[in-house]
XYZ file of C-alpha atoms in Angstrom:
508
model
C 19.228 87.948 114.759
C 17.212 90.592 116.719
C 14.441 91.537 114.805
C 15.467 95.443 115.305
C 18.764 94.941 113.866
C 17.340 92.614 111.162
C 14.836 95.600 110.279
C 17.820 98.040 110.092
C 19.902 95.785 107.962
C 17.006 95.131 105.539
C 16.415 99.066 105.303
C 20.068 99.399 104.292
C 20.089 96.497 101.871
C 16.820 98.285 100.004
C 18.713 101.454 99.849
C 21.666 99.516 98.152
C 19.338 97.315 95.611
C 17.195 100.443 94.854
C 13.882 100.307 93.003
C 15.062 98.057 90.083
C 16.753 95.580 92.913
C 13.655 95.526 95.242
C 11.747 94.908 92.050
C 13.950 91.738 91.127
C 13.591 90.812 94.991
C 9.868 90.568 94.876
C 10.064 88.874 91.565
C 12.413 86.187 93.181
C 9.974 85.924 96.097
C 6.893 85.484 93.824
C 8.872 82.897 91.762
C 10.273 80.915 94.836
C 6.623 80.792 96.090
C 5.180 79.620 92.731
C 7.880 76.675 92.617
C 6.690 75.415 95.859
C 7.600 71.579 96.298
C 9.191 71.001 92.876
C 12.509 71.291 91.585
C 13.195 74.996 89.780
C 16.524 76.131 88.970
C 16.907 79.830 89.905
C 20.572 81.043 88.792
C 21.410 84.396 90.755
C 23.901 86.425 89.376
C 25.065 89.167 92.326
C 28.257 91.463 92.796
C 27.194 91.788 96.410
C 30.030 91.982 99.199
C 29.779 89.023 101.325
C 28.473 91.250 104.231
C 25.564 92.639 101.929
C 24.978 88.846 100.591
C 24.557 87.453 104.319
C 22.007 90.874 104.749
C 20.051 89.539 101.644
C 20.089 86.044 102.693
C 18.755 86.576 106.080
C 16.075 89.124 104.602
C 15.314 86.443 102.160
C 15.090 83.759 105.060
C 12.464 86.078 106.800
C 10.320 86.734 103.940
C 10.545 83.070 102.771
C 9.115 82.040 106.314
C 6.320 84.419 105.960
C 5.347 82.479 102.933
C 5.619 79.517 104.839
C 8.964 77.986 103.617
C 12.377 77.276 105.041
C 15.536 78.167 103.574
C 18.602 75.845 103.759
C 22.065 77.375 102.641
C 24.660 75.030 101.395
C 28.076 76.648 101.416
C 30.522 75.276 98.687
C 34.393 75.461 99.300
C 37.483 74.347 97.390
C 37.610 71.267 99.455
C 33.853 70.435 99.481
C 32.384 71.153 96.080
C 30.899 67.797 95.482
C 27.111 68.946 95.667
C 25.407 65.393 95.481
C 27.748 63.948 98.207
C 27.940 66.683 100.575
C 26.295 65.983 104.156
C 24.034 68.873 103.871
C 22.335 67.267 100.900
C 21.896 63.945 102.611
C 19.333 65.122 104.919
C 15.776 64.623 103.550
C 14.201 67.822 102.178
C 10.916 68.837 103.465
C 8.068 69.951 100.965
C 8.473 73.663 102.110
C 12.207 73.820 101.874
C 14.059 76.120 99.289
C 17.775 75.302 98.785
C 20.333 78.070 98.083
C 24.124 77.256 97.123
C 26.756 79.820 97.685
C 30.304 79.874 97.221
C 30.443 78.561 93.597
C 33.470 80.751 92.947
C 35.366 79.249 95.436
C 35.310 75.946 94.143
C 38.262 74.296 91.767
C 39.338 76.056 88.695
C 36.290 78.598 88.413
C 39.138 81.216 88.613
C 41.955 79.700 86.560
C 45.805 80.633 86.913
C 46.888 82.949 84.344
C 48.736 81.107 81.465
C 47.163 77.831 82.495
C 45.516 75.455 79.776
C 41.827 76.270 80.114
C 39.659 73.270 81.707
C 36.103 72.991 82.576
C 35.805 73.527 86.531
C 34.582 70.123 87.970
C 31.688 71.494 89.916
C 30.015 72.699 86.555
C 31.174 69.459 85.000
C 29.476 67.597 87.526
C 26.081 69.860 87.575
C 26.165 69.514 83.593
C 26.320 65.641 83.465
C 24.406 64.777 86.843
C 21.547 67.363 86.182
C 18.707 64.867 86.373
C 20.177 63.429 89.593
C 19.989 66.649 91.124
C 16.401 67.149 89.912
C 15.341 63.886 91.815
C 17.395 64.776 94.938
C 16.113 68.452 95.210
C 12.371 68.412 94.537
C 12.362 71.930 95.778
C 13.278 75.460 94.430
C 17.247 75.513 93.824
C 18.758 78.672 93.923
C 22.440 79.026 92.727
C 24.254 82.094 93.927
C 26.992 83.533 91.453
C 29.292 86.299 91.227
C 29.073 87.752 87.485
C 32.209 85.676 86.616
C 30.741 82.567 88.157
C 27.469 83.272 86.401
C 29.462 83.331 82.947
C 31.219 80.220 83.786
C 27.951 78.503 84.853
C 26.368 79.441 81.333
C 29.301 78.396 79.175
C 30.468 75.166 81.286
C 27.371 73.857 82.190
C 25.117 74.885 79.128
C 22.745 71.738 79.393
C 22.218 72.382 83.438
C 21.597 76.206 82.868
C 19.233 75.366 80.210
C 16.766 73.910 82.591
C 16.402 77.348 84.561
C 13.033 78.387 85.206
C 14.125 82.360 86.267
C 17.198 83.751 86.311
C 17.555 86.882 88.625
C 20.450 89.784 89.075
C 21.382 91.782 91.717
C 24.271 94.035 90.466
C 24.356 96.869 92.911
C 27.696 97.309 93.996
C 29.777 98.642 90.945
C 28.950 102.184 90.108
C 26.778 102.710 86.988
C 26.729 105.518 84.331
C 23.927 107.890 84.524
C 22.446 108.882 81.342
C 19.475 110.996 80.711
C 18.528 109.378 77.290
C 16.689 106.058 78.357
C 14.836 103.625 76.467
C 11.279 103.274 77.708
C 8.395 100.918 77.774
C 6.042 101.585 74.810
C 2.461 101.291 75.819
C 0.570 98.998 73.371
C 3.421 96.489 72.727
C 4.785 95.094 76.065
C 7.788 93.181 76.991
C 9.450 91.212 74.256
C 11.603 89.068 76.604
C 11.497 86.931 79.848
C 13.411 85.981 82.745
C 15.681 88.938 82.467
C 16.732 91.878 84.411
C 18.093 95.410 83.127
C 21.845 94.713 82.777
C 24.444 97.368 83.691
C 27.089 99.175 81.739
C 29.190 96.838 84.084
C 27.868 93.723 82.463
C 28.344 95.047 79.185
C 31.742 95.933 80.108
C 32.540 92.456 81.400
C 31.180 91.071 78.363
C 33.512 93.451 76.454
C 36.602 92.256 78.087
C 36.040 88.727 77.854
C 35.792 89.221 73.901
C 39.203 90.357 73.992
C 40.246 86.843 75.452
C 38.752 85.311 72.307
C 39.743 86.725 69.130
C 39.766 83.677 66.982
C 36.208 82.700 65.303
C 35.467 79.945 67.589
C 32.319 78.956 69.774
C 33.726 80.726 72.892
C 33.768 83.948 70.997
C 30.426 83.393 69.406
C 28.704 82.816 72.985
C 30.237 85.800 74.188
C 29.070 87.855 71.161
C 25.579 86.630 71.717
C 25.615 87.460 75.366
C 27.350 91.067 74.610
C 24.676 91.814 71.838
C 21.652 90.798 74.169
C 23.320 92.830 76.956
C 23.381 95.970 74.823
C 19.930 95.502 73.619
C 18.538 95.323 77.302
C 20.553 98.321 78.393
C 19.053 101.387 79.608
C 21.974 103.773 79.288
C 23.413 105.744 76.632
C 22.496 106.403 72.750
C 19.766 103.852 71.941
C 20.393 103.855 68.142
C 24.090 103.329 68.223
C 24.145 100.706 71.022
C 21.412 98.712 68.958
C 23.572 99.012 65.674
C 26.572 97.816 67.907
C 24.514 94.815 69.374
C 23.336 93.958 65.702
C 27.169 93.765 64.246
C 27.776 91.407 67.365
C 25.034 89.109 66.705
C 25.716 88.868 63.135
C 29.325 87.983 63.686
C 28.002 85.212 66.137
C 25.554 83.805 63.304
C 28.544 83.687 61.005
C 30.476 81.493 63.678
C 27.890 79.334 64.635
C 25.800 77.071 62.363
C 22.445 75.309 63.476
C 23.650 71.847 62.045
C 26.465 71.650 64.745
C 26.242 70.659 68.300
C 23.049 71.413 70.457
C 24.946 74.149 72.560
C 25.981 75.944 69.295
C 22.743 75.525 67.672
C 21.088 77.168 70.981
C 23.287 80.052 70.791
C 22.661 80.358 66.990
C 18.932 80.511 67.685
C 19.766 83.133 70.650
C 21.666 85.254 68.177
C 18.611 85.071 65.530
C 15.910 85.841 68.352
C 18.327 88.715 69.518
C 18.710 90.382 66.021
C 14.662 90.196 65.654
C 14.553 92.090 69.293
C 17.385 94.707 67.805
C 15.273 95.129 64.599
C 11.863 95.517 66.326
C 13.330 98.321 68.390
C 15.478 100.208 66.168
C 14.189 103.573 65.963
C 15.846 104.718 62.570
C 15.465 103.098 58.826
C 12.261 101.825 57.151
C 10.210 100.537 60.021
C 8.301 98.178 58.223
C 11.057 96.719 56.587
C 12.973 96.147 59.919
C 10.117 94.375 61.334
C 9.576 92.024 58.213
C 13.468 91.186 58.850
C 12.937 90.777 62.528
C 10.226 88.030 61.599
C 12.436 86.574 59.604
C 14.895 86.150 62.339
C 12.434 85.078 64.947
C 11.047 82.383 62.268
C 14.871 81.193 61.990
C 15.059 81.024 65.768
C 11.977 78.766 66.073
C 13.422 76.092 63.866
C 15.625 75.368 66.929
C 13.564 76.694 69.704
C 10.738 74.068 69.651
C 8.049 73.554 72.330
C 9.494 69.967 72.901
C 13.223 70.966 73.234
C 13.330 74.503 74.563
C 9.809 75.513 75.768
C 10.480 78.665 77.582
C 12.601 80.066 74.569
C 9.978 78.959 72.256
C 7.412 80.829 74.091
C 9.522 83.902 74.400
C 9.970 83.883 70.472
C 6.713 83.357 69.672
C 5.560 86.422 71.932
C 8.438 88.589 70.043
C 6.965 87.372 66.675
C 3.689 88.328 67.875
C 5.074 91.682 68.724
C 6.468 92.233 65.315
C 3.283 91.402 63.576
C 1.390 93.436 66.036
C 3.365 96.532 64.877
C 3.563 95.838 61.065
C 1.572 98.294 59.166
C 2.148 97.249 55.669
C -0.122 94.461 53.839
C -3.587 93.519 55.583
C -3.624 94.927 58.918
C -5.934 92.467 60.468
C -4.504 89.676 58.956
C -1.147 90.823 60.745
C -3.100 91.327 64.120
C -4.511 87.643 63.600
C -1.059 86.346 63.121
C 0.012 88.140 66.184
C -2.817 86.488 68.294
C -1.833 83.132 66.729
C 1.792 83.591 68.365
C 0.501 84.886 71.531
C -1.874 81.965 71.885
C 0.914 79.688 71.312
C 3.156 81.249 74.032
C 0.161 80.704 76.613
C 0.632 76.870 76.153
C 3.761 77.641 78.031
C 3.200 80.657 79.826
C 0.549 79.663 82.431
C -0.827 81.937 85.417
C 0.324 79.114 87.475
C 3.833 78.558 86.321
C 4.917 81.931 84.481
C 2.783 84.335 86.053
C 4.656 87.604 84.893
C 4.789 86.170 81.309
C 1.185 85.247 81.226
C 0.388 88.655 82.161
C 2.511 90.270 79.533
C 0.918 87.899 76.895
C -2.584 88.761 78.347
C -1.480 92.480 78.020
C -0.468 91.961 74.311
C -3.571 90.251 73.373
C -5.686 92.951 74.917
C -3.899 95.364 72.352
C -4.448 93.046 69.260
C -8.263 92.995 70.400
C -8.023 96.958 70.748
C -6.525 97.268 66.980
C -8.821 95.050 65.110
C -11.022 96.558 62.495
C -13.022 93.879 61.495
C -15.765 91.952 63.318
C -17.692 93.268 66.005
C -15.823 96.533 67.536
C -17.306 96.327 70.873
C -16.698 92.750 71.276
C -13.281 93.017 70.464
C -12.894 96.085 72.877
C -14.543 94.014 75.463
C -12.115 91.202 75.142
C -9.345 93.712 75.269
C -10.562 95.138 78.548
C -10.827 91.604 80.027
C -7.383 90.782 78.733
C -5.893 94.188 80.551
C -7.770 93.498 83.601
C -6.533 89.934 83.729
C -2.756 91.193 83.412
C -3.484 93.611 86.444
C -4.025 90.773 88.592
C -0.024 90.207 88.474
C 0.978 93.653 87.281
C 0.847 95.708 90.507
C 1.817 98.992 91.147
C 4.027 98.028 93.796
C 5.756 95.116 92.320
C 5.815 95.946 88.553
C 5.353 99.922 88.132
C 6.324 100.184 84.489
C 4.371 96.885 83.227
C 1.047 98.167 85.582
C 1.595 101.693 84.074
C 1.554 100.348 80.388
C -1.285 98.035 81.144
C -3.184 101.149 82.664
C -2.729 103.022 79.387
C -3.710 100.142 77.302
C -6.935 99.741 79.466
C -7.712 103.289 79.045
C -7.485 103.240 75.407
C -9.699 100.150 74.863
C -12.296 102.126 77.375
C -11.774 105.369 75.110
C -12.483 103.769 71.782
C -15.701 101.880 72.746
C -18.570 102.947 70.778
C -20.184 106.133 71.823
C -23.404 104.405 73.450
C -22.941 104.352 77.432
C -19.969 106.753 76.814
C -20.575 108.424 79.997
C -19.812 105.641 81.740
C -16.618 104.454 79.732
C -14.858 107.921 79.350
C -14.402 108.356 83.175
C -12.909 104.928 83.410
C -10.397 105.853 80.458
C -9.423 108.999 82.459
C -8.978 107.299 85.453
C -6.566 104.958 83.776
C -4.498 107.380 82.006
C -4.170 109.334 85.228
C -2.911 106.048 87.085
C -0.368 105.597 84.294
C 0.730 108.907 84.882
C 1.875 108.289 88.161
C 4.755 105.923 86.477
C 5.100 107.755 83.118
C 7.088 111.258 84.073
C 8.190 113.605 81.752
C 11.630 113.351 82.788
C 12.256 109.437 82.798
C 9.624 108.478 80.322
C 8.477 111.240 77.730
C 7.091 109.210 75.019
C 4.807 107.117 77.392
C 4.031 110.783 79.169
C 2.865 112.091 75.963
C 0.875 108.957 74.971
C -0.925 109.146 78.059
C -1.600 112.694 78.241
C -2.798 112.479 74.351
C -5.283 109.721 75.557
C -6.529 111.994 78.349
C -6.931 115.061 75.654
C -8.965 112.683 73.384
C -11.122 111.533 76.499
C -11.795 115.374 77.516
C -12.442 116.388 73.841
C -15.044 113.646 73.290
C -16.695 114.854 76.850
C -16.830 118.392 75.304
C -14.318 119.809 77.644
C -12.033 121.824 75.359
C -10.031 123.438 77.971
C -8.953 120.601 79.656
C -8.420 118.629 76.315
C -6.227 121.574 74.981
C -4.056 121.230 78.532
C -3.605 117.620 77.892
C -2.572 117.833 74.161
C 0.057 120.507 74.856
C 1.548 118.059 77.696
C 1.625 115.145 75.117
C 3.390 117.252 72.555
C 6.063 118.424 75.081
C 6.585 114.541 75.986
C 7.006 113.823 72.079
C 9.079 116.802 71.552
C 11.515 115.551 74.746
C 11.799 112.130 73.377
C 13.040 113.353 70.382
C 12.935 110.049 68.327
C 11.874 109.937 64.506
C 9.415 107.408 65.681
C 7.551 110.314 67.553
C 7.489 112.651 64.457
C 4.063 111.368 63.618
C 2.459 111.467 66.959
C 3.755 114.977 67.389
C 1.804 115.702 64.060
C -1.052 114.172 65.724
C -1.129 116.412 68.844
C -0.571 119.623 66.921
C -3.597 118.800 64.608
C -5.801 117.980 67.415
C -4.752 121.392 69.004
C -5.574 123.436 65.685
C -9.025 121.392 65.757
C -9.704 122.864 69.267
């Protein structure tokens, strides 16, 4: 393809993907590079049309070439679906190859005739039973492109194969999405609670709702769909947060009543996923007794960890350890430092799996979370704790760049600014300008319109920094901006911060 044409189509594709899709695309490139010369399963869920999929693949091929990798595309069909015996798989793979399989939906029984007796699609049965053979045959990154219904079939009918995924990617761009000004936001000081996932659209939620109507009986198929629907609702960034989380909680609880941890491995896996999802929902729920929600969340996480062991499900185990740490970090009842030390133990456990080399994004997330714990400790040497926090946040920023991960970058900049702000008064002239620079960096992303709560937090930090420098006029301006952000957020959890901002304004 001529370079000018490739550039033109790449620009159109970028416009179609939008900012979330571009972020997901860069994440895919990074993950493929990190998995160089070893088997790594990357399922890709996408609703791109064939023409846009072709443009995506050509752009991906060109970008891989710049990384020193070569893309091999294998096309499946209704006649040629036996992946292990296809001629394309017979040719030896080179160390720098990347395999991309397309056409899953064209293979037999992925789409089944209305009224027919449901049976497992032969390709998915093959993948599930021959997964170890595939690992030996493909010692390179292995990408499996799926339409949304094909992706769902892959999870349902090849669960043992799917569980080996290293990273899952989603490019859901073609279907119009509902826009809503009320959005969930990243909370500085907490960090991400889930890995290997991108934000689902309302279309995905509707997909699982429709699938749920196909499984009215309390059987495993319904339970699996309930868990997926609850997880999608928890992640959703459109609509009314509280009602979505309450609905998600109802679905996850129903799933746990259907499933039981003593049954098959697939049922145990989804039971644990339901427990973890319940923990995430309660951690995020903006109503009710906050500490009681967090205590219940920890109970759910601990239940999930009875199934998600380091040996059997290492990535899920690490994610749930991280989630447990986040809940302990936010818990304000009991001995605060004891809760923080429990959080640190969870994060350190997660790092047994989340190494910089294999899971750089999750490693960075955990480093950021550990930095927040060090910042909040009240016992021990405060300056040493804060210096450790600064090192953790600086480490996270090696991965979290403004270009690739703007939200994570902004949240980490805020946390880094907080650590500099709280350093002891000695050398204040050196630390406070660094804090101000970090908060101002965060505000490049945290706008009042899109992220009012985070906008308020970063302005509050600026107000605090300028107040310590004796610049009352600037401090007043930023505390007023912080108050504006908290009012715009409009959540009960922000009332305390509104009171703080109002109090600081009265003091000035």
